[in-house]
Amino acid sequence: MEPIGLAVVGAGYWGPNLVRTAQATPALRLEWLCDLDEERARAVLGPYTTVRATSSFQQVLDDPDVAAVAVATPAATHFDLVRAALEAGKHVLVEKPLTPSADESAKLVDLAERSGLVLMCDHTYCYTPAVRKIRELIHGGEIGDVQFVDSVRINLGLVQPDVDVLWDLAPHDLSILDHVLPEDVRVEAVAARGSDPIGAGRLCVAHLSVQLSTGVMAHVHVNWLSPTKIRTTVIGGSRRTIVWDDLNPVQRLAVYDRGVDRAPAGTLGPDERHAALISYRVGDILVPALPEREALREVMAELAAAISEGRPAMTDGGAGLRVVALLEAATRSAEEGGALVPVQDVTKGRT
Amino acid sequence: MEPIGLAVVGAGYWGPNLVRTAQATPALRLEWLCDLDEERARAVLGPYTTVRATSSFQQVLDDPDVAAVAVATPAATHFDLVRAALEAGKHVLVEKPLTPSADESAKLVDLAERSGLVLMCDHTYCYTPAVRKIRELIHGGEIGDVQFVDSVRINLGLVQPDVDVLWDLAPHDLSILDHVLPEDVRVEAVAARGSDPIGAGRLCVAHLSVQLSTGVMAHVHVNWLSPTKIRTTVIGGSRRTIVWDDLNPVQRLAVYDRGVDRAPAGTLGPDERHAALISYRVGDILVPALPEREALREVMAELAAAISEGRPAMTDGGAGLRVVALLEAATRSAEEGGALVPVQDVTKGRT
Amino acid sequence: MEPIGLAVVGAGYWGPNLVRTAQATPALRLEWLCDLDEERARAVLGPYTTVRATSSFQQVLDDPDVAAVAVATPAATHFDLVRAALEAGKHVLVEKPLTPSADESAKLVDLAERSGLVLMCDHTYCYTPAVRKIRELIHGGEIGDVQFVDSVRINLGLVQPDVDVLWDLAPHDLSILDHVLPEDVRVEAVAARGSDPIGAGRLCVAHLSVQLSTGVMAHVHVNWLSPTKIRTTVIGGSRRTIVWDDLNPVQRLAVYDRGVDRAPAGTLGPDERHAALISYRVGDILVPALPEREALREVMAELAAAISEGRPAMTDGGAGLRVVALLEAATRSAEEGGALVPVQDVTKGRT
Amino acid sequence: MEPIGLAVVGAGYWGPNLVRTAQATPALRLEWLCDLDEERARAVLGPYTTVRATSSFQQVLDDPDVAAVAVATPAATHFDLVRAALEAGKHVLVEKPLTPSADESAKLVDLAERSGLVLMCDHTYCYTPAVRKIRELIHGGEIGDVQFVDSVRINLGLVQPDVDVLWDLAPHDLSILDHVLPEDVRVEAVAARGSDPIGAGRLCVAHLSVQLSTGVMAHVHVNWLSPTKIRTTVIGGSRRTIVWDDLNPVQRLAVYDRGVDRAPAGTLGPDERHAALISYRVGDILVPALPEREALREVMAELAAAISEGRPAMTDGGAGLRVVALLEAATRSAEEGGALVPVQDVTKGRT
């Protein structure tokens, strides 16, 4: 089968990764790297390439060999670029967040649907072996009911000029949550608090409490100011608990057969009842073997597969929209001093 | 000097530790272990002891050889026991929380003051070499201004019959915070959210956001349901950041010369301004050598010293009261869905 | 049943631990703590005890209430003390090494056998839940054939005045090895190299290669000069590999379903043969739940049980003798520049 | 300045890394990738390249645009390929080991010297920020006298078809040792023991004791069969000790102000003397900040710089020869059952 012609737009922080992995994907054919600064694009491609650099997005859209566009520009430009690409009949892969507003994101989702084009969000983490395994464990019932989620993503991060720490880091946690939770679990509301202790003009530390339809609270802590790097997500279940430590290559994922159980209440007095009702499991820990695969290559392969098979990508525009709706509500909550803000139900089409 | 006669009250979870360390403190003379269940007291003392067991608290209070009482009973009984001890002219060491209400705690603080007796709270962590060093680093200015605090205390913990996870675990973090923060920093308000995913009838997971008078947010995460144990506190400062990992004996404390700096604003445009204003330090990490000392022995030594020297203990009733006032506000916040609740100013006498 | 009267001899580094755990063992009755320095003995017992201190070993031996003696004095004194105790009809628990020479150790073993008395070596590690589990895994066949053993025991240790690092630290590794290996595996020879880089007058760093009857090499690295503490033993098997990290309380033991397999040789050429013959397993890791038990309490319980039941203790004199024979050969090897030295077969009676 | 024309020979395991980093080095111009299997070379270059593939080494040598050749073929082919390249007037970068024999290595070193060409060994680790810092710390005197070295390099590694674990893994440790030790310290002898517990036909586990001219023992443990990966080197000094854990990105290097000191002997009796002579330091740990640089890019930059400046490379043929001489002696020792084998003095020209 003929490879699918692809153009990468944006030669900044993430674009070079798209360029590298696109070149390693047999089902794709990288045609262009486009950046307002053509020199930067050329530098990213290096002196040995046959791929063309351009500063003209229009040139990319006009090229009939280009069937798909991968957008890695600042979030504020996503809406215009993605819309133009879709209107030019191109499939689109776009970095997170899909756009800075749920309304605009919804418009892009609609446009892609009406045009029969793939609109895929680069929720890279959903393509890691660890997250695939987590989803499998939850959906397969091995965890039981999800009882709590705690996600920490902190490090000494670049204070971004255009987005705060919520929009910079939390999309990772929220897209993972969206991906692994059982299909009947919905996000209902969110409360967020944050601070800007260095006077950067935007939140540098934030805590989100995400209220799920099951009554469960998922907590996310994102922080640009931590001197140590932590990437840990704990998903507590009624049967087992998953601990995902993404910085521990030896055992990224551990499944603990440990927890607290509550027996059905009987007719005992309060004291005896407590002892009788609560019991503890301290069982084995299982560290499942995970394949070594680069997530971004899987993203590229999924983009190509979705286009070839004429189906939505695993992390489609709807997933991007759900994450944006949540972030938007979180921002409002932070502005309102941490109040619980309902999250718009945009889950139709969630898979 | 004659050792100070001490009675320990309560032979449950913590009492045996008081018994053991009191016996290892030359300035104290352990006279009694008192418990409603005298057999339990006897079992704790073991078959080789010369210390007496009793089920009568009155007998302890009546004994003129007893100058001080250490109370390690359930929190609900603290007010009555401590008041009776103070009224009988005994100095008191009491487990945390001082009492379940700030009003009652304030009464005990007043009573002790009026009686000229030592009322000391067993905020054990404040006596660890790590916390002493943290206080020294902050008070000595090596950290600069405190910019954020993040404390995590989670493990597979006993679901307590009488208190929730806030009152069980957060006193540790809050008493440490009270101890290490500069003297002019006050707690102004707190927001708390929690959940009870196992239907235990009380919060098993909770997140606290403590608002300080400097505008800084201190966050505390306590959790009884985590299969992994974490005891980590990060205190970010404008000059350096402290990472305290209490479960890492090799380097419990690390001082990172890393962070994000903001230069004074100039007259540049927004883009250049961002790059010009924010800079990053990635300097060395220093792991200070800490002495190996058991904190509870230091508690015992401090109790004896405060009594001998007729001065308040390092963690006195006022410290206990401040922690209780914060917990009370946190509980109200959790009941009100996470609203920010002001914390009563009870800081007079804070050292 | 009447508790067994016990005297502890030696109030130095380890004696206090014997005193504490003996007092916590219902089947024992601690009668004496004996030390040449009676004041030291008194200080160890503390001011609240009913246990008697003495500087007279003879007084202990003469006491008909004393049925057993636990010897925790310097190794050079073991032979005389243990012999005297056995001759006085007392059962004996003795610290490692049994004696500084295999000949003397053998004499004690014989004497105990002839007298029908328990002679038990305090190979404490063999009573830890981790080592019990390792033995179970190996003896149960889950590991397959043992292919290599690698044991590292290094830290900033006290340079001992009377023994070198071989005799101070390696007894732990060698007694564990003796305990967990299948019964038909024998130690055949040992080579040792060491160094004394600080001019302490004795080996401070040493490496042992223990040759087993199966052709397998077990390597032990002991070091008093390492600023970091490591206590790790890897036991590689044809089916699985055990990694025991004694300083990691979260997962002291991990069983890796990983390894290299060799298929039976066929008739291929050298290159193809290599690829065909070698295959790799990268399976799950299992971290078995281990009970939390203090090993030294198990030692005390085993001492009491062996005496009551009139049977050899799990780590009997024979185990002590085998370890001493190995150490003696290792010392000779180190003196001879690392030559392979046969180890005397003293395995009769090995369980 | 015109970039230096380079050809990479060998498109197997390591060649692709040379191809990638050469392309990222402005001072080099990658002309060819040469492999007996031209298809493999083409696959490594990928579909977007302007670099040429060839299966003819002669074509590479004949190309006047090629000034240097980087050899990444099996060790057995190094001698012929490097000699041919040097004879054709090309500078050479060659993978470790330089050749399988010290005699052949010496011939290549001589040939390069006589021809005035750069012969550089790709001792990649010597170009890491960690090893540069270690060298700086030792040469700057901060460590004091080196007292012991302990290096562990174990993992589940590929059992190589052509070399054993000694020749596969130990070159890393030995080239690092060669690089960081003070200039007046020489390797005098080596003892090695190994085993092949899986019947692979070559050593899969090995322990080396390297005897230095100062009397110090450097120990190296290499192992292909370990399910866990360890890359740790400890260098104990009279003033401080370095711990390098290459798998810990947070603190790859830690400098411990801990150790055992011996005071000059006085006139005390043996017991007091011991206590008086030995003292312990338990000071701070310093984790120096290290730049984030890819070592192989530094190798490429050094190759280009050495050629431009007409000087030997930092890890020149002499370094490669010293490592090979040590490996050869180690192999002989292993064959002779672990005897101490002198290492030929090939240190002339050591920097």
PDB file of C-alpha atoms in Angstrom, chain A residues 147-148 150 156-161 191 193 197-200 202 207 209 217 219 221 223 225 227-228 241 243 256 258-260 262 274 280-281 338 340, chain B residues 147-148 150 156-161 191 193 197-200 202 207 209 217 219 221 223 225 227-228 241 243 256 258-260 262 274 280-281 338 340:
ATOM      1  CA  GLN A 147     -12.143   3.717  44.538  1.00  0.00           C
ATOM      2  CA  PHE A 148      -9.674   6.543  44.170  1.00  0.00           C
ATOM      3  CA  ASP A 150      -4.148   9.978  42.642  1.00  0.00           C
ATOM      4  CA  LEU A 156      11.296  21.609  37.491  1.00  0.00           C
ATOM      5  CA  GLY A 157       9.409  22.517  34.338  1.00  0.00           C
ATOM      6  CA  LEU A 158       9.624  25.309  31.873  1.00  0.00           C
ATOM      7  CA  VAL A 159       7.284  28.096  32.870  1.00  0.00           C
ATOM      8  CA  GLN A 160       5.403  28.397  29.601  1.00  0.00           C
ATOM      9  CA  PRO A 161       4.784  31.821  28.084  1.00  0.00           C
ATOM     10  CA  ALA A 191     -12.475  21.747  41.753  1.00  0.00           C
ATOM     11  CA  ARG A 193      -6.743  25.383  43.403  1.00  0.00           C
ATOM     12  CA  PRO A 197       4.458  31.772  44.175  1.00  0.00           C
ATOM     13  CA  ILE A 198       7.172  33.085  41.846  1.00  0.00           C
ATOM     14  CA  GLY A 199       5.036  35.800  40.314  1.00  0.00           C
ATOM     15  CA  ALA A 200       5.136  34.260  36.857  1.00  0.00           C
ATOM     16  CA  ARG A 202       0.134  32.214  35.775  1.00  0.00           C
ATOM     17  CA  HIS A 207      -4.325  20.609  42.541  1.00  0.00           C
ATOM     18  CA  SER A 209     -10.194  17.192  42.372  1.00  0.00           C
ATOM     19  CA  MET A 217     -12.600  11.529  43.577  1.00  0.00           C
ATOM     20  CA  HIS A 219      -6.916  13.957  42.375  1.00  0.00           C
ATOM     21  CA  HIS A 221      -1.231  17.425  41.356  1.00  0.00           C
ATOM     22  CA  ASN A 223       3.750  21.492  39.622  1.00  0.00           C
ATOM     23  CA  LEU A 225       8.543  24.199  40.659  1.00  0.00           C
ATOM     24  CA  PRO A 227      13.266  20.141  42.045  1.00  0.00           C
ATOM     25  CA  THR A 228      12.528  16.441  41.921  1.00  0.00           C
ATOM     26  CA  THR A 241      -4.517  -1.304  43.332  1.00  0.00           C
ATOM     27  CA  VAL A 243       0.781   1.903  41.097  1.00  0.00           C
ATOM     28  CA  TYR A 256      -0.882  -4.700  44.592  1.00  0.00           C
ATOM     29  CA  ARG A 258      -3.482  -5.069  49.067  1.00  0.00           C
ATOM     30  CA  GLY A 259      -6.285  -3.054  50.432  1.00  0.00           C
ATOM     31  CA  VAL A 260      -8.989  -2.522  52.966  1.00  0.00           C
ATOM     32  CA  ARG A 262     -15.498  -3.808  54.376  1.00  0.00           C
ATOM     33  CA  HIS A 274     -15.751  -1.730  63.390  1.00  0.00           C
ATOM     34  CA  TYR A 280      -6.964  -5.870  55.391  1.00  0.00           C
ATOM     35  CA  ARG A 281      -5.358  -7.724  52.579  1.00  0.00           C
ATOM     36  CA  GLY A 338     -11.667  26.303  44.323  1.00  0.00           C
ATOM     37  CA  LEU A 340     -16.790  22.747  42.479  1.00  0.00           C
TER      38      LEU A 340
ATOM     39  CA  GLN B 147       6.945  29.373  48.097  1.00  0.00           C
ATOM     40  CA  PHE B 148       5.042  26.138  48.424  1.00  0.00           C
ATOM     41  CA  ASP B 150       3.575  19.749  49.615  1.00  0.00           C
ATOM     42  CA  LEU B 156      -2.350   1.125  53.972  1.00  0.00           C
ATOM     43  CA  GLY B 157      -3.416   2.401  57.358  1.00  0.00           C
ATOM     44  CA  LEU B 158      -5.728   1.169  60.022  1.00  0.00           C
ATOM     45  CA  VAL B 159      -9.177   2.602  59.497  1.00  0.00           C
ATOM     46  CA  GLN B 160      -9.673   4.045  62.975  1.00  0.00           C
ATOM     47  CA  PRO B 161     -12.949   3.464  64.812  1.00  0.00           C
ATOM     48  CA  ALA B 191      -9.980  23.967  52.312  1.00  0.00           C
ATOM     49  CA  ARG B 193     -11.925  17.554  50.344  1.00  0.00           C
ATOM     50  CA  PRO B 197     -14.718   5.039  48.869  1.00  0.00           C
ATOM     51  CA  ILE B 198     -14.901   1.888  50.981  1.00  0.00           C
ATOM     52  CA  GLY B 199     -17.969   2.966  52.950  1.00  0.00           C
ATOM     53  CA  ALA B 200     -16.103   3.070  56.257  1.00  0.00           C
ATOM     54  CA  ARG B 202     -15.518   8.374  57.727  1.00  0.00           C
ATOM     55  CA  HIS B 207      -6.566  16.648  50.557  1.00  0.00           C
ATOM     56  CA  SER B 209      -5.039  23.239  51.087  1.00  0.00           C
ATOM     57  CA  MET B 217      -0.494  27.348  49.708  1.00  0.00           C
ATOM     58  CA  HIS B 219      -0.998  21.123  50.492  1.00  0.00           C
ATOM     59  CA  HIS B 221      -2.500  14.603  51.158  1.00  0.00           C
ATOM     60  CA  ASN B 223      -4.702   8.495  52.654  1.00  0.00           C
ATOM     61  CA  LEU B 225      -5.966   3.199  51.323  1.00  0.00           C
ATOM     62  CA  PRO B 227      -0.855   0.061  49.113  1.00  0.00           C
ATOM     63  CA  THR B 228       2.459   1.880  49.039  1.00  0.00           C
ATOM     64  CA  THR B 241      14.111  23.592  48.074  1.00  0.00           C
ATOM     65  CA  VAL B 243      12.875  17.404  49.973  1.00  0.00           C
ATOM     66  CA  TYR B 256      18.262  21.273  46.180  1.00  0.00           C
ATOM     67  CA  ARG B 258      17.375  24.202  41.994  1.00  0.00           C
ATOM     68  CA  GLY B 259      14.478  26.372  41.105  1.00  0.00           C
ATOM     69  CA  VAL B 260      12.899  28.955  38.913  1.00  0.00           C
ATOM     70  CA  ARG B 262      12.054  35.663  38.122  1.00  0.00           C
ATOM     71  CA  HIS B 274       9.014  35.941  29.395  1.00  0.00           C
ATOM     72  CA  TYR B 280      16.404  28.259  36.018  1.00  0.00           C
ATOM     73  CA  ARG B 281      18.954  27.077  38.483  1.00  0.00           C
ATOM     74  CA  GLY B 338     -14.344  22.015  50.036  1.00  0.00           C
ATOM     75  CA  LEU B 340     -12.297  27.807  52.123  1.00  0.00           C
TER      76      LEU B 340
END
